[in-house]
PDB file of C-alpha atoms in Angstrom:
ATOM      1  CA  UNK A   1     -16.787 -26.277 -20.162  1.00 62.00           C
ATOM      2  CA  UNK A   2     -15.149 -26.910 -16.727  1.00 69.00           C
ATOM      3  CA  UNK A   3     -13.212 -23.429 -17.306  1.00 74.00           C
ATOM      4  CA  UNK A   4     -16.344 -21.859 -17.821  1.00 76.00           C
ATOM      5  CA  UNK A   5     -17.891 -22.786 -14.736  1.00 73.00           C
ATOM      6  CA  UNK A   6     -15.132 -21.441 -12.461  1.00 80.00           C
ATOM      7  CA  UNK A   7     -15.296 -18.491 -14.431  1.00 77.00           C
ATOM      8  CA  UNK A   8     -18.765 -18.187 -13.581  1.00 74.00           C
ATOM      9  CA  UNK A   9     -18.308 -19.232  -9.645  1.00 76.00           C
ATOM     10  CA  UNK A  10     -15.492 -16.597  -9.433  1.00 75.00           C
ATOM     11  CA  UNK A  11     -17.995 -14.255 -10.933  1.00 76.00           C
ATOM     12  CA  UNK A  12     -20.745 -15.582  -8.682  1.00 78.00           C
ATOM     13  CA  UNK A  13     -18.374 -14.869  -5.315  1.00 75.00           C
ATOM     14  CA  UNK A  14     -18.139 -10.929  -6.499  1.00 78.00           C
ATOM     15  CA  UNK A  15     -21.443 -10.008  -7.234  1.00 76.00           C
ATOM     16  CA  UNK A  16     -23.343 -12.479  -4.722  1.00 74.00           C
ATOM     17  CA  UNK A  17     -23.049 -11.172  -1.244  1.00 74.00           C
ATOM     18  CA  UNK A  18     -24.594 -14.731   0.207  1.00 76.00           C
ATOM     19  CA  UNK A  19     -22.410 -16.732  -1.177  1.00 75.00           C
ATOM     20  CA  UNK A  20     -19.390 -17.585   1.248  1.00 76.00           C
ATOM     21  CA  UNK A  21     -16.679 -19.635  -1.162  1.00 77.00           C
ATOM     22  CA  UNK A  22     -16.057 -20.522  -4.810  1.00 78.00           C
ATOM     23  CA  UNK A  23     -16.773 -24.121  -3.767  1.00 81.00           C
ATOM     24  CA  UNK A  24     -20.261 -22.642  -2.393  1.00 73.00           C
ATOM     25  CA  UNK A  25     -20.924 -21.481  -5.651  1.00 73.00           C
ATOM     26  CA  UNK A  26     -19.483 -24.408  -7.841  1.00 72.00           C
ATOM     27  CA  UNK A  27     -21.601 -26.683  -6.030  1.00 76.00           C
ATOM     28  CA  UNK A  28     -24.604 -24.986  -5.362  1.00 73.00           C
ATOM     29  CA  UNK A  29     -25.680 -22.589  -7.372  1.00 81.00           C
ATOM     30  CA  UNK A  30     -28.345 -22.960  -9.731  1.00 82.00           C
ATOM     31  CA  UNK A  31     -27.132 -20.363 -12.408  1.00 85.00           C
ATOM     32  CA  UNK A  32     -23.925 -22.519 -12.747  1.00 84.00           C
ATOM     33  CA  UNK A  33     -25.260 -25.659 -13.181  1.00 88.00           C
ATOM     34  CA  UNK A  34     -27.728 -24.382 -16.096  1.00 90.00           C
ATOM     35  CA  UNK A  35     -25.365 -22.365 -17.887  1.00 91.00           C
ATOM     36  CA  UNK A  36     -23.140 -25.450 -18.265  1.00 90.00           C
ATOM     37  CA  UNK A  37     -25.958 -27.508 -19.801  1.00 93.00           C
ATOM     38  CA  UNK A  38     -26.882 -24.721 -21.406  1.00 95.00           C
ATOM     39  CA  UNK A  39     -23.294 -24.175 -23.107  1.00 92.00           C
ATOM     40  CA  UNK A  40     -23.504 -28.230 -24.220  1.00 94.00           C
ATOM     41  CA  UNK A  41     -26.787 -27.455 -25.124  1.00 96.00           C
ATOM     42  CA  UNK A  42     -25.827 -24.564 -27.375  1.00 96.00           C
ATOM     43  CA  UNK A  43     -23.153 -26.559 -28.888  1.00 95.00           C
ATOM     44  CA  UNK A  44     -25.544 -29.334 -29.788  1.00 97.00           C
ATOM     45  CA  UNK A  45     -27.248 -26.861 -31.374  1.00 96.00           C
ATOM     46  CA  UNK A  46     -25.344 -25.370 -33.550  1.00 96.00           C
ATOM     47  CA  UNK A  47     -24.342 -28.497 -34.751  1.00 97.00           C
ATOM     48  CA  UNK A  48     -28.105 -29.296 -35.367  1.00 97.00           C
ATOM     49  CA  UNK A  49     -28.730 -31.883 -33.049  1.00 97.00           C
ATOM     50  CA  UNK A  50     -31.663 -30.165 -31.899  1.00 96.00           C
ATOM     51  CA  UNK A  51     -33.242 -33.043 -30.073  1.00 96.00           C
ATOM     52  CA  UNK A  52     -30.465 -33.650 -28.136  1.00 96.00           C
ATOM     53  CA  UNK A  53     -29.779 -30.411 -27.322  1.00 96.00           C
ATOM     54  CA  UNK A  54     -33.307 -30.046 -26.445  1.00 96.00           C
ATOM     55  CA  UNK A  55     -33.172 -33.205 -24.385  1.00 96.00           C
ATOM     56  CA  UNK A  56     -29.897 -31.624 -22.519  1.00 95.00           C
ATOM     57  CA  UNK A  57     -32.095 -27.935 -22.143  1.00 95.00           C
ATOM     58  CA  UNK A  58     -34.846 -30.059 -20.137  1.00 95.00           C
ATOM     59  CA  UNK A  59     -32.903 -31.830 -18.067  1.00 94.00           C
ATOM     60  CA  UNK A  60     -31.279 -28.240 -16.485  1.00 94.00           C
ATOM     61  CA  UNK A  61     -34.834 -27.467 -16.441  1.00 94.00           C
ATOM     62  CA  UNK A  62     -35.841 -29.938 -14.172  1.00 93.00           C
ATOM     63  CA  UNK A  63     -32.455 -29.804 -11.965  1.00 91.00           C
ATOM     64  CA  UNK A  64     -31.938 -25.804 -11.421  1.00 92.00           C
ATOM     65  CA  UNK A  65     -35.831 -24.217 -12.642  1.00 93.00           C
ATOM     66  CA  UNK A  66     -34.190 -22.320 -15.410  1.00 95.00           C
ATOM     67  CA  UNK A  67     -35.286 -22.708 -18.835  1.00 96.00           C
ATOM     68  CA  UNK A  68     -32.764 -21.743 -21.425  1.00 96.00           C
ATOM     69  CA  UNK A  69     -33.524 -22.752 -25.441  1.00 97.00           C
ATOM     70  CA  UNK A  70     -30.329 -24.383 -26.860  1.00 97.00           C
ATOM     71  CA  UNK A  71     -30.998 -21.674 -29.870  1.00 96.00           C
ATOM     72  CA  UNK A  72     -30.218 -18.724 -26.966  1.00 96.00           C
ATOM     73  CA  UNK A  73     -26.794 -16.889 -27.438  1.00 96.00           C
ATOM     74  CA  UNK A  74     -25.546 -15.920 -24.127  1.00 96.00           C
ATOM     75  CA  UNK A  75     -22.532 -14.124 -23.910  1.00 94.00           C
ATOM     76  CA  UNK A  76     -20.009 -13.881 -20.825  1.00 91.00           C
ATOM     77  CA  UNK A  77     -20.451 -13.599 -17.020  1.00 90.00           C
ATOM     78  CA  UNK A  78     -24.151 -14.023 -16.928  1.00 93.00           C
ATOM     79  CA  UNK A  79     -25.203 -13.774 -13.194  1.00 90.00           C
ATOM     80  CA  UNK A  80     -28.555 -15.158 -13.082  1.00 92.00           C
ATOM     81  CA  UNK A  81     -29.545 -14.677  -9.178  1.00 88.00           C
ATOM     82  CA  UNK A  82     -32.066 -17.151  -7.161  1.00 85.00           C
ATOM     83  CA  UNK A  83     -32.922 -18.358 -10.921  1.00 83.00           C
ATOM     84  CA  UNK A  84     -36.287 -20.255  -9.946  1.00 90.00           C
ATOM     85  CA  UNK A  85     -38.463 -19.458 -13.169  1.00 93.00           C
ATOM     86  CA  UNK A  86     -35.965 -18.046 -15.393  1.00 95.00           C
ATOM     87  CA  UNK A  87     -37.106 -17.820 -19.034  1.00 97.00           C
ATOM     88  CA  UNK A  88     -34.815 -17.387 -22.058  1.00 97.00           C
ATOM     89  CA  UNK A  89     -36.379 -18.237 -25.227  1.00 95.00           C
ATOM     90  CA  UNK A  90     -34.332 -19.293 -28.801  1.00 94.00           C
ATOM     91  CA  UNK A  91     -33.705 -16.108 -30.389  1.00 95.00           C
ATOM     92  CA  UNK A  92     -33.006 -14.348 -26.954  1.00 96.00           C
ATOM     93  CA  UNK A  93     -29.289 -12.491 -27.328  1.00 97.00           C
ATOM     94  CA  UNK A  94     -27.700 -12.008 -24.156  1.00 98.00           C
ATOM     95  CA  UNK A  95     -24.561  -9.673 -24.178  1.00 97.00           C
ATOM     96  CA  UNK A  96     -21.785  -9.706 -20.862  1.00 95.00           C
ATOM     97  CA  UNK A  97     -21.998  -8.989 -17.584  1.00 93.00           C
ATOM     98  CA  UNK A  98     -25.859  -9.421 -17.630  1.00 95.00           C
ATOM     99  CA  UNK A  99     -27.961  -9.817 -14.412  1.00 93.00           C
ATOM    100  CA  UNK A 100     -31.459 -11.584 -14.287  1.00 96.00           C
ATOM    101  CA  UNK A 101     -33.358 -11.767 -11.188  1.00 94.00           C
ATOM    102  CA  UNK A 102     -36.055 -14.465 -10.354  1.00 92.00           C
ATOM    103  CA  UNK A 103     -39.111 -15.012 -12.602  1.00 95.00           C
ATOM    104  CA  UNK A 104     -37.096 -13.184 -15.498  1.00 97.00           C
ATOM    105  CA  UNK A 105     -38.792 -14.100 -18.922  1.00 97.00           C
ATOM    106  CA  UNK A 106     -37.482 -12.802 -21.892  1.00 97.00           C
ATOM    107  CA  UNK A 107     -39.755 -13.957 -24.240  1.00 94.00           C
ATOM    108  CA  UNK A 108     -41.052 -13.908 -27.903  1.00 92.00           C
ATOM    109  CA  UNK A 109     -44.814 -13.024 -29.085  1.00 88.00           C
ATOM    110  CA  UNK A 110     -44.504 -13.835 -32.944  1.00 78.00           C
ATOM    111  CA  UNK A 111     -45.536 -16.917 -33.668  1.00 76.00           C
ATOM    112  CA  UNK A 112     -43.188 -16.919 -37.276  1.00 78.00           C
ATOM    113  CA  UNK A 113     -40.990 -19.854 -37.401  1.00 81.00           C
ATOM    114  CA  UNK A 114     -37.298 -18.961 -38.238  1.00 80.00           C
ATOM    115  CA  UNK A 115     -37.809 -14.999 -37.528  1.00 88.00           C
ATOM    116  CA  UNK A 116     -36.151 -13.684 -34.626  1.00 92.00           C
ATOM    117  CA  UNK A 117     -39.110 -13.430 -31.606  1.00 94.00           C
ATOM    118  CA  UNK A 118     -37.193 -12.901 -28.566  1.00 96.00           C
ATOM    119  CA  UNK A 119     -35.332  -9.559 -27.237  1.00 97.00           C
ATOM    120  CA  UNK A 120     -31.707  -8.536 -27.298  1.00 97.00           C
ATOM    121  CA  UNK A 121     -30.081  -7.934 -24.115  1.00 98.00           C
ATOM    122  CA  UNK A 122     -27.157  -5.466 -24.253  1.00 97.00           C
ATOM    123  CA  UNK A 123     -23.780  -5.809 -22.201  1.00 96.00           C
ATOM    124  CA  UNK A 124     -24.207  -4.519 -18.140  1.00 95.00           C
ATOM    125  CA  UNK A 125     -28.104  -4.699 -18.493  1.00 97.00           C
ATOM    126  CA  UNK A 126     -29.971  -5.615 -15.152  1.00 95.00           C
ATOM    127  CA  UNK A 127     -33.341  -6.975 -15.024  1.00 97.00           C
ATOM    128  CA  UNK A 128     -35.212  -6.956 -12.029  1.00 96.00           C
ATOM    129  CA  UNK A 129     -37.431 -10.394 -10.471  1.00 96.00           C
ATOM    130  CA  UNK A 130     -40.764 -10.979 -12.077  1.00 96.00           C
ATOM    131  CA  UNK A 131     -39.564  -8.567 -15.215  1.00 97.00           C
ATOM    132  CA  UNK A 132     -41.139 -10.174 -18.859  1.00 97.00           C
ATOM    133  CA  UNK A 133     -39.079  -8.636 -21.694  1.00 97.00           C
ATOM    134  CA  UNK A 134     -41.119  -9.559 -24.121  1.00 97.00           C
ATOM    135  CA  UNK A 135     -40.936  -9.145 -28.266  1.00 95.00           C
ATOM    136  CA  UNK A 136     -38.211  -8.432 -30.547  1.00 96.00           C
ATOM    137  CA  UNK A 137     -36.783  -5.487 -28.700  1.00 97.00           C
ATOM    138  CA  UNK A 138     -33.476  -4.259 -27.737  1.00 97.00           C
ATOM    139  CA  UNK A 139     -32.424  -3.549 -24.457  1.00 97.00           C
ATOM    140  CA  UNK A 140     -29.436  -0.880 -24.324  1.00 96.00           C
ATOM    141  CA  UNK A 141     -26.365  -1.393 -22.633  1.00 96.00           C
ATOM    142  CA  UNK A 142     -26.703  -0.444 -18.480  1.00 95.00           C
ATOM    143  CA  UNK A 143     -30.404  -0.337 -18.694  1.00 96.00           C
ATOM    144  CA  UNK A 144     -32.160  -1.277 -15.663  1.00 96.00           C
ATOM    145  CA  UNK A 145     -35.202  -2.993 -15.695  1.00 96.00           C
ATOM    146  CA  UNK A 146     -37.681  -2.658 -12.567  1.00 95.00           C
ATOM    147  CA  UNK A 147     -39.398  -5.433 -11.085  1.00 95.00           C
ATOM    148  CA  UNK A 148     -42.417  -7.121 -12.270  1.00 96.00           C
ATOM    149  CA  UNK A 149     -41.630  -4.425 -15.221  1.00 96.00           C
ATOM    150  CA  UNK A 150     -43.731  -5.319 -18.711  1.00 97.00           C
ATOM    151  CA  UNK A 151     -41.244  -4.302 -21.271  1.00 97.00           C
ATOM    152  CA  UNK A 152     -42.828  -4.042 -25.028  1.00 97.00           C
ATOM    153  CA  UNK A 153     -40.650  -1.553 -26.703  1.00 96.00           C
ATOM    154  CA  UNK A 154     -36.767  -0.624 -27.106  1.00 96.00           C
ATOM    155  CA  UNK A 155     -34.949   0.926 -23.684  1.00 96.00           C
ATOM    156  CA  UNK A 156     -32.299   3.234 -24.511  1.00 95.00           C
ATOM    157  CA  UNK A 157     -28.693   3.017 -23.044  1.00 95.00           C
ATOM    158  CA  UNK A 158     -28.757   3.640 -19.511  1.00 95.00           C
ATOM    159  CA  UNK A 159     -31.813   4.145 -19.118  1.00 94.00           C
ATOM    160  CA  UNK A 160     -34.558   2.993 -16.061  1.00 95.00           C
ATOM    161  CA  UNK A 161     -37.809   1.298 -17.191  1.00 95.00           C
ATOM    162  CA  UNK A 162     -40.678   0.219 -14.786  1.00 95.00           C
ATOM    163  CA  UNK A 163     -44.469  -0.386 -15.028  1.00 95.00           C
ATOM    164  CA  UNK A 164     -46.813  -2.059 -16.841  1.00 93.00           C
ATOM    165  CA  UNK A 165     -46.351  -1.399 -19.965  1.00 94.00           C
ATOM    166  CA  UNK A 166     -42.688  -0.364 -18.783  1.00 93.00           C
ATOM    167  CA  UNK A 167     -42.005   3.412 -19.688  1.00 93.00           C
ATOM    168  CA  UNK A 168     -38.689   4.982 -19.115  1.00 93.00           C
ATOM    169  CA  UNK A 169     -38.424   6.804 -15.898  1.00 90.00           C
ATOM    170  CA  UNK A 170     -34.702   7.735 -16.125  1.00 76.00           C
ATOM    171  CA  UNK A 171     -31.978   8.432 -18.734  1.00 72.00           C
ATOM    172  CA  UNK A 172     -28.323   8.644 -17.619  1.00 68.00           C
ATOM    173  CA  UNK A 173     -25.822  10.014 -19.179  1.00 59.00           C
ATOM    174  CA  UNK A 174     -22.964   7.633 -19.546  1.00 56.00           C
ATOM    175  CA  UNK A 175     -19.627   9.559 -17.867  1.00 49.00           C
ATOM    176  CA  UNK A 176     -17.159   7.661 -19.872  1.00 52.00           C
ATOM    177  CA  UNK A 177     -18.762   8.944 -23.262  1.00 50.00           C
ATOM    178  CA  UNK A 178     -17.351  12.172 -22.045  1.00 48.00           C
ATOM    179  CA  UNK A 179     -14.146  11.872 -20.818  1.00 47.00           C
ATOM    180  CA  UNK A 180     -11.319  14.228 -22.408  1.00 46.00           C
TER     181      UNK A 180
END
């Protein structure tokens, strides 16, 4: 766990220009604190000790104002940014080098126990503050989501979403698909 949070405070120092050390962000960011109780959290979890894991979920809750279920998976370098009012909910799937902005939720809007509610998040995705990604949906890989976006429906790779409901404003083609 303790090599996962200096990954993420290393991560932290590149992408946060108001951040001055690593020991800045080890100590006082919110993101890093509540991805480590998340990861113990998650672990609980999956070992189905739900109610501790829950217990573990509201506790970063109360300490950093990011809510994360247990049942989340969150992948690598996560770089959740003035995280007041982050939502993630259980069967949210969060690929690498994410970014969420404040007042991010993704959420679910089936009430069905045990079917998956909550979006996917593809790898290099950013999601702008006040966003609600909401729904089984899928979020491609280097979308960008605008802020205070309402996002109800799929967003291709690379693509740029805004608006209530969110529409697509702009597709870009990914360079490296083409390289000879």
């Amino acid at each position: 766990m303790f090599k996962s949070m200096i990954q993420q405070a290393k991560m932290i120092i590149e992408r946060d220009p108001a951040t001055d050390n690593f020991w800045d962000a080890l100590w006082t960011s919110p993101s890093v604190k509540a991805l480590a109780y998340y990861r113990l959290a998650h672990r609980l979890y999956a070992r189905n000790k739900k109610m501790l894991a829950k217990w573990f979920a509201h506790r970063a809750r109360k300490a950093t104002g990011i809510e994360i279920h247990p049942g989340a998976s969150i992948g690598e370098n996560l770089f959740i940014d003035h995280g007041m009012g982050i939502v993630i909910g259980q069967t949210a799937e969060i690929g690498n080098n994410v970014t969420l902005y404040q007042q991010v939720t993704l959420g679910g809007i089936s009430g069905v126990q045990g079917e998956k509610r909550h979006p996917t998040i593809e790898d290099d995705v950013m999601i702008g503050a006040g966003a609600k990604v909401l729904g089984n949906i899928t979020i491609g890989r280097g979308a960008k989501i605008g802020a205070n976006a309402v996002v109800l429906q799929d967003i291709p790779p690379y693509a740029t979403a805004v608006g209530i409901p969110a529409k697509v404003i702009n597709k870009q083609i990914n360079a490296y698909m083409y390289v000879i």
